Structure formats: C-alpha cells, structure tokens
Tab-separated table of C-alpha atoms in Angstrom:
chain	number	residue	atom	x	y	z
A	293	MET	CA	133.130	-45.995	21.163
A	294	GLY	CA	130.538	-45.569	18.416
A	295	ARG	CA	128.158	-47.810	20.308
A	296	ALA	CA	128.542	-45.669	23.416
A	297	ILE	CA	127.611	-42.515	21.480
A	298	ALA	CA	124.510	-44.226	20.016
A	299	ALA	CA	123.413	-45.384	23.459
A	300	ALA	CA	123.790	-41.850	24.781
A	301	LEU	CA	121.577	-40.459	22.002
A	302	VAL	CA	118.868	-43.027	22.705
A	303	ALA	CA	118.889	-42.117	26.369
A	304	LEU	CA	118.642	-38.400	25.523
A	305	ALA	CA	115.682	-39.036	23.212
A	306	ALA	CA	113.863	-40.958	25.910
A	307	LEU	CA	114.324	-38.067	28.352
A	308	THR	CA	113.301	-35.284	25.986
A	309	GLY	CA	110.484	-37.049	24.172
A	310	CYS	CA	112.353	-37.004	20.912
A	311	THR	CA	112.791	-39.829	18.469
A	312	VAL	CA	115.778	-40.476	16.319
A	313	GLN	CA	114.971	-40.406	12.611
A	314	PRO	CA	116.941	-42.793	10.431
A	315	SER	CA	118.182	-41.706	7.070
A	316	ASP	CA	115.703	-42.032	4.206
A	317	GLY	CA	116.027	-44.624	1.574
A	318	ASP	CA	117.463	-42.052	-0.848
A	319	GLY	CA	120.511	-41.791	1.355
A	320	LYS	CA	119.754	-38.215	2.442
A	321	ARG	CA	119.974	-37.530	6.100
A	322	ARG	CA	117.138	-35.758	7.918
A	323	SER	CA	117.116	-33.859	11.142
A	324	PRO	CA	118.154	-36.325	13.766
A	325	VAL	CA	115.657	-34.988	16.306
A	326	HIS	CA	111.859	-34.558	16.065
A	327	ILE	CA	110.370	-32.734	19.085
A	328	GLU	CA	106.800	-33.607	20.105
A	329	LEU	CA	105.106	-31.198	22.503
A	330	PRO	CA	102.936	-32.640	25.257
A	331	SER	CA	99.226	-32.465	24.445
A	332	GLY	CA	98.469	-30.159	27.429
A	333	THR	CA	100.944	-27.438	26.373
A	334	PRO	CA	99.229	-24.304	25.023
A	335	SER	CA	100.035	-23.318	21.482
A	336	PRO	CA	101.581	-19.929	20.803
A	337	ALA	CA	99.222	-17.041	20.155
A	338	ARG	CA	98.686	-16.474	16.473
A	339	THR	CA	98.344	-13.142	14.811
A	340	PRO	CA	95.172	-12.845	12.715
A	341	THR	CA	95.685	-12.707	8.995
A	342	GLY	CA	94.469	-9.121	9.059
A	343	GLY	CA	97.423	-8.146	11.163
A	344	GLY	CA	95.704	-7.038	14.400
A	345	SER	CA	95.998	-8.164	17.959
A	346	PRO	CA	94.417	-11.409	19.059
A	347	SER	CA	90.643	-11.161	19.267
A	348	ALA	CA	89.199	-10.721	22.750
A	349	ALA	CA	86.282	-12.849	23.847
A	350	PRO	CA	82.886	-11.095	23.412
A	351	ALA	CA	81.649	-9.304	26.537
A	352	PRO	CA	78.687	-10.907	28.278
A	353	PRO	CA	75.350	-9.205	27.686
A	354	ASP	CA	74.843	-6.129	29.881
A	355	ASP	CA	71.493	-7.327	31.230
A	356	ASP	CA	72.068	-6.018	34.735
A	357	LYS	CA	72.809	-2.442	33.717
A	358	PRO	CA	70.080	-0.030	34.973
A	359	ARG	CA	67.920	1.316	32.177
A	360	ALA	CA	66.175	4.712	32.131
A	361	ALA	CA	62.550	4.422	33.230
A	362	PRO	CA	59.964	5.342	30.575
A	363	PRO	CA	58.422	8.798	31.105
A	364	ALA	CA	55.391	8.770	33.389
A	365	PRO	CA	52.077	9.438	31.628
A	366	ALA	CA	50.640	12.936	32.052
A	367	ARG	CA	48.432	13.189	35.140
A	368	VAL	CA	44.732	13.811	34.447
A	369	LEU	CA	43.465	16.935	36.221
A	370	TRP	CA	39.815	16.997	35.126
A	371	SER	CA	37.597	14.801	32.992
A	372	ARG	CA	33.931	14.325	32.170
A	373	GLY	CA	31.770	14.651	35.278
A	374	ALA	CA	34.142	16.979	37.183
A	375	THR	CA	32.672	20.176	38.633
A	376	GLY	CA	33.875	23.309	40.375
A	377	ARG	CA	35.741	26.561	39.958
A	378	ASP	CA	38.744	24.940	38.214
A	379	VAL	CA	36.440	23.542	35.529
A	380	ARG	CA	35.024	27.052	35.054
A	381	GLU	CA	38.543	28.368	34.474
A	382	LEU	CA	39.245	25.600	31.962
A	383	GLN	CA	36.032	26.469	30.108
A	384	ALA	CA	36.761	30.206	30.207
A	385	ARG	CA	40.208	29.618	28.703
A	386	LEU	CA	38.795	27.305	26.023
A	387	ARG	CA	36.382	30.114	25.119
A	388	GLN	CA	39.331	32.470	24.639
A	389	VAL	CA	40.842	30.212	21.970
A	390	ALA	CA	37.437	29.591	20.337
A	391	TRP	CA	37.192	25.889	21.196
A	392	LEU	CA	34.142	26.332	23.441
A	393	PHE	CA	31.160	28.604	23.014
A	394	GLU	CA	28.867	27.663	25.894
A	395	GLY	CA	29.241	28.449	29.590
A	396	PRO	CA	31.338	28.491	31.604
A	397	THR	CA	29.013	26.213	33.512
A	398	GLY	CA	31.406	24.660	36.030
A	399	THR	CA	30.469	21.145	34.856
A	400	TYR	CA	32.755	19.076	32.586
A	401	GLY	CA	30.206	17.762	30.109
A	402	GLU	CA	30.117	16.560	26.523
A	403	GLN	CA	30.781	19.996	25.004
A	404	THR	CA	33.842	20.558	27.196
A	405	GLU	CA	35.174	17.075	26.449
A	406	ARG	CA	34.793	17.685	22.715
A	407	ALA	CA	36.503	21.094	22.994
A	408	VAL	CA	39.471	19.630	24.905
A	409	SER	CA	39.813	16.809	22.358
A	410	GLY	CA	39.861	19.302	19.491
A	411	PHE	CA	42.436	21.470	21.244
A	412	GLN	CA	44.648	18.421	21.860
A	413	GLY	CA	44.442	17.174	18.293
A	414	LYS	CA	45.333	20.581	16.861
A	415	ARG	CA	48.532	20.578	18.887
A	416	GLY	CA	49.610	16.987	18.269
A	417	LEU	CA	48.606	15.732	21.703
A	418	PRO	CA	46.655	12.500	22.298
A	419	ARG	CA	42.954	13.250	21.719
A	420	THR	CA	41.614	11.912	25.011
A	421	GLY	CA	39.138	14.686	25.837
A	422	ARG	CA	40.570	14.618	29.372
A	423	THR	CA	42.533	17.614	30.630
A	424	ASP	CA	45.945	16.352	31.743
A	425	THR	CA	48.960	18.329	32.938
A	426	VAL	CA	50.467	18.635	29.449
A	427	THR	CA	47.219	19.881	27.883
A	428	TRP	CA	46.661	22.326	30.731
A	429	GLN	CA	50.158	23.829	30.419
A	430	ARG	CA	49.675	24.334	26.675
A	431	LEU	CA	46.354	26.066	27.289
A	432	LEU	CA	47.809	28.281	30.033
A	433	GLY	CA	50.540	29.419	27.657
A	434	MET	CA	47.994	30.536	25.061
A	435	THR	CA	45.450	32.327	27.269
A	436	ARG	CA	45.137	35.030	29.928
A	437	GLU	CA	43.885	34.729	33.496
A	438	PRO	CA	40.059	34.930	33.327
A	439	GLY	CA	38.324	37.540	35.465
A	440	ARG	CA	35.375	36.884	37.742
A	441	TRP	CA	32.760	37.617	35.111
A	442	ASP	CA	34.610	35.537	32.544
A	443	LEU	CA	34.159	32.622	34.955
A	444	TYR	CA	30.479	33.407	35.483
A	445	LEU	CA	29.621	34.762	32.049
A	446	MET	CA	26.350	32.833	32.000
A	447	GLY	CA	25.592	33.050	35.716
A	448	GLY	CA	25.954	30.452	38.432
A	449	GLN	CA	28.007	32.676	40.747
A	450	PRO	CA	27.492	32.393	44.525
A	451	ALA	CA	25.423	35.094	46.195
A	452	ASP	CA	26.943	37.467	48.723
A	453	PRO	CA	25.378	37.660	52.203
A	454	PRO	CA	21.996	39.428	52.019
A	455	ASP	CA	21.562	43.088	52.803
A	456	ARG	CA	20.328	43.619	56.378
A	457	ARG	CA	17.152	45.208	54.986
A	458	CYS	CA	16.200	41.803	53.593
A	459	ALA	CA	16.026	40.165	57.027
A	460	THR	CA	12.264	40.414	57.489
A	461	GLY	CA	9.135	39.944	55.382
A	462	ARG	CA	8.820	38.853	51.750
A	463	VAL	CA	11.729	40.359	49.847
A	464	LEU	CA	13.356	40.308	46.422
A	465	CYS	CA	16.910	40.909	47.701
A	466	ILE	CA	18.992	42.052	44.703
A	467	ASP	CA	22.784	42.417	44.997
A	468	LYS	CA	24.613	44.331	42.276
A	469	THR	CA	28.048	43.196	43.537
A	470	SER	CA	27.469	39.467	43.229
A	471	ARG	CA	24.837	39.955	40.483
A	472	THR	CA	22.321	37.762	42.231
A	473	LEU	CA	18.713	37.857	43.308
A	474	ARG	CA	17.574	36.092	46.484
A	475	TRP	CA	13.902	35.432	47.043
A	476	MET	CA	13.596	35.572	50.844
A	477	ILE	CA	10.773	35.072	53.312
A	478	ASP	CA	11.366	36.083	56.937
A	479	GLY	CA	15.136	35.893	56.567
A	480	ARG	CA	15.139	32.490	54.835
A	481	THR	CA	16.411	32.196	51.264
A	482	VAL	CA	13.870	30.337	49.137
A	483	SER	CA	15.728	30.572	45.815
A	484	THR	CA	18.715	32.321	44.240
A	485	MET	CA	19.332	33.242	40.605
A	486	ALA	CA	21.828	35.188	38.506
A	487	VAL	CA	20.708	38.619	37.307
A	488	ARG	CA	21.952	41.344	34.965
A	489	PHE	CA	21.506	45.103	35.312
A	490	GLY	CA	21.351	48.272	33.263
A	491	SER	CA	24.322	49.775	31.459
A	492	GLN	CA	26.223	52.834	32.639
A	493	GLY	CA	23.905	55.028	30.581
A	494	THR	CA	20.720	53.389	31.892
A	495	PRO	CA	21.599	52.138	35.396
A	496	THR	CA	19.316	50.095	37.617
A	497	ARG	CA	18.172	52.238	40.530
A	498	GLU	CA	19.213	51.307	44.036
A	499	GLY	CA	17.103	51.495	47.174
A	500	VAL	CA	14.048	49.948	48.778
A	501	PHE	CA	10.963	49.530	46.594
A	502	SER	CA	7.901	47.306	46.337
A	503	ILE	CA	6.220	45.354	43.538
A	504	TYR	CA	3.360	47.444	42.225
A	505	TRP	CA	2.432	45.607	38.991
A	506	LYS	CA	2.923	42.154	37.460
A	507	SER	CA	2.592	41.455	33.724
A	508	ARG	CA	3.068	37.881	32.526
A	509	ASP	CA	3.574	38.575	28.789
A	510	HIS	CA	4.679	42.178	28.867
A	511	VAL	CA	6.228	43.953	25.858
A	512	SER	CA	8.152	47.192	26.368
A	513	THR	CA	6.398	50.171	24.740
A	514	LEU	CA	9.660	52.142	24.891
A	515	TYR	CA	12.016	49.572	23.351
A	516	ASP	CA	9.481	47.258	21.681
A	517	SER	CA	11.106	44.233	23.295
A	518	PRO	CA	9.489	41.329	25.156
A	519	MET	CA	9.646	41.360	28.977
A	520	PRO	CA	8.039	38.061	30.075
A	521	TYR	CA	7.246	37.558	33.777
A	522	ALA	CA	7.674	41.301	34.431
A	523	MET	CA	7.399	42.457	38.058
A	524	PHE	CA	7.634	46.270	38.155
A	525	PHE	CA	9.146	47.951	41.181
A	526	SER	CA	10.364	51.452	40.145
A	527	GLY	CA	8.831	53.370	37.254
A	528	GLY	CA	9.519	51.352	34.108
A	529	GLN	CA	12.122	49.159	35.796
A	530	ALA	CA	11.128	45.566	36.481
A	531	VAL	CA	12.485	42.135	37.241
A	532	HIS	CA	11.843	39.998	34.134
A	533	TYR	CA	13.118	37.171	31.951
A	534	SER	CA	15.615	38.134	29.208
A	535	ALA	CA	16.269	35.923	26.190
A	536	ASP	CA	19.296	38.111	25.393
A	537	PHE	CA	20.787	37.439	28.839
A	538	ALA	CA	20.145	33.726	28.333
A	539	ALA	CA	22.006	33.851	25.007
A	540	ARG	CA	24.868	36.303	25.665
A	541	GLY	CA	25.254	36.400	29.415
A	542	TYR	CA	27.074	39.394	30.840
A	543	ALA	CA	28.312	40.411	27.416
A	544	GLY	CA	25.202	42.595	27.256
A	545	ALA	CA	23.145	44.779	29.598
A	546	SER	CA	19.565	45.902	30.148
A	547	HIS	CA	18.015	49.373	29.903
A	548	GLY	CA	17.685	49.500	33.683
A	549	CYS	CA	15.641	46.397	34.395
A	550	VAL	CA	16.824	43.415	36.410
A	551	ASN	CA	17.229	40.601	33.864
A	552	VAL	CA	16.916	36.900	34.755
A	553	ARG	CA	18.300	34.275	32.329
A	554	ASP	CA	16.744	31.155	33.886
A	555	GLU	CA	13.205	31.052	32.508
A	556	ALA	CA	12.063	28.157	34.687
A	557	ALA	CA	13.356	29.891	37.827
A	558	ILE	CA	11.643	33.212	37.111
A	559	ALA	CA	8.396	31.471	36.143
A	560	GLU	CA	8.361	29.877	39.601
A	561	LEU	CA	9.309	33.174	41.238
A	562	TYR	CA	6.578	35.037	39.348
A	563	ALA	CA	4.008	32.586	40.687
A	564	GLN	CA	5.071	33.264	44.296
A	565	VAL	CA	5.644	37.028	44.337
A	566	ARG	CA	2.681	39.276	45.209
A	567	ASN	CA	2.023	42.943	44.656
A	568	GLY	CA	3.348	44.797	47.691
A	569	ASP	CA	6.323	42.498	48.296
A	570	LYS	CA	9.509	44.395	49.093
A	571	VAL	CA	12.406	44.877	46.653
A	572	VAL	CA	15.879	45.816	47.912
A	573	VAL	CA	18.532	46.754	45.339
A	574	SER	CA	22.021	47.305	46.786
A	575	TRP	CA	25.752	47.122	46.071
C-alpha cells in the first residue's frame, strides 16, 4: 500500500508541475511540494515601496494638440514716401505732442519718420519709424481731432472753385475761404498758392480791384517790415511775400495784405503780373 501512495504522489506532481523534495541530509523534512509557475504567467502587481498605486505608463507627447497662433504683427498704415490727407493728420497730431515741428506737409519724409520713431521709443514700442496700427492708436489716445487749418498750417490746401468774376481776362483770384490765390488768364488757372490775410482788427478788403503799383524790394513805411515782390491793389494793401508766413504759417496774420509763403512761386508770379491786371478778393 505504501508503494501505491508514492505512485499517486508522483502522478500528481507530473500533472501539476510540482516536484517532490526528498528530506535533507540532516533528517529534517521540507515541504513536499515546490510549485513552479509557467514562464508566460504574469507576476502579481507589486506595490511601490513608497506605498502608492502602481505607476502608470507615461503619456505620449501631446504633439498633435493645437497650439495658439502667435499674435499677428501690427499692420503698417503709413511709412516713408506716403502722401495724402491721412499723412497730414498724422503730422498734425505729432505736432500736438511736440514730436514734429514742421508742416504738416502731407508727405511722409525724414522728419516725420524720425518723429514717429521717437514717439514709439518713448512708449516702449518698436522704433521702426513706420506708423502701424498700435502706434496710431496710442497717438489717437493722446491727441485731439485736428481742424482744417491744423492740417494746412503751412499751406498746401486745395483751392475752391474760382469766383465767377475771375472767368475772363488776367486775374489774381483770391479766395478767403480756401485761403488760396489763383493766377488765371482767360478762365485758365496758371498757378495756385496758399495765402494769408489780415487779422480781425486789420482785415483784407474784399471786392474787385486792379494792380496799380509793383515794388520788388518794398519795405513798409507804416510797420517798417519788408514786403518783397509787392503788388499793390487797394491803398496800402498788396500781395507780397512774407517770411513770417513762411516760418509760422497760419499761426500769424498780416496787417491787411495778402501774404504768400512760397518765395519761388511769388517771384514767378511777380514776373508775369502787369499793372492793370484785375484782382478779385472774395469769401
């Protein structure tokens, strides 16, 4: 019977993968069964020594996640070489904050570029010298809307249509509304220039006159001031060049004369105008 029991144990070991361990040489008996797990069997999960849950595998990099697009660069509105009414407004506003002292001229030149660059640097903006949307918004927030004569402080304004009395003959057609003088021959405009008039206390007379005296290097006996290229049309009132108008624009006024700030233009006009030519001064 003992042999039958031993045979049964051997058969059980073969089925379960166990081996029977004989007793050691010291006579002590060991566990009769040693269980070997198949190599493909997963081992039990082990708790980390720190005591937490089993570590999860690291997540794959999130390369496909949409990223916020970088902000678009500010759009450039005007830069060197630009011309027009918008440039005049830019220059007029730069004058208000004391970054520009010439003009407005309506042309974005070196002085305007330098003024814009200085304005940008003072406010921590990139010093490009180009007026972009960010620079323009900062300037708008610091200045007021310029009026018409802020835009044309130094002249350059368009002339209004000529008075109907200027339609025939040789005429100095002077418009106090648009502050311009047209030199016209038989209804055709030969040249146009900006002009300035007398103050409220010494207004320029309106009406139809004629040139009765020309004086190339005239000096006023009343005000002791130079009146180059003077062409007298009504008493002591004349069309003439004014250095003050050239320097200060419409910030000043005459004593009743019609001032011209463009010396080259009035020199050419003086050479063409004759005594007896008509002068029309109107609003």
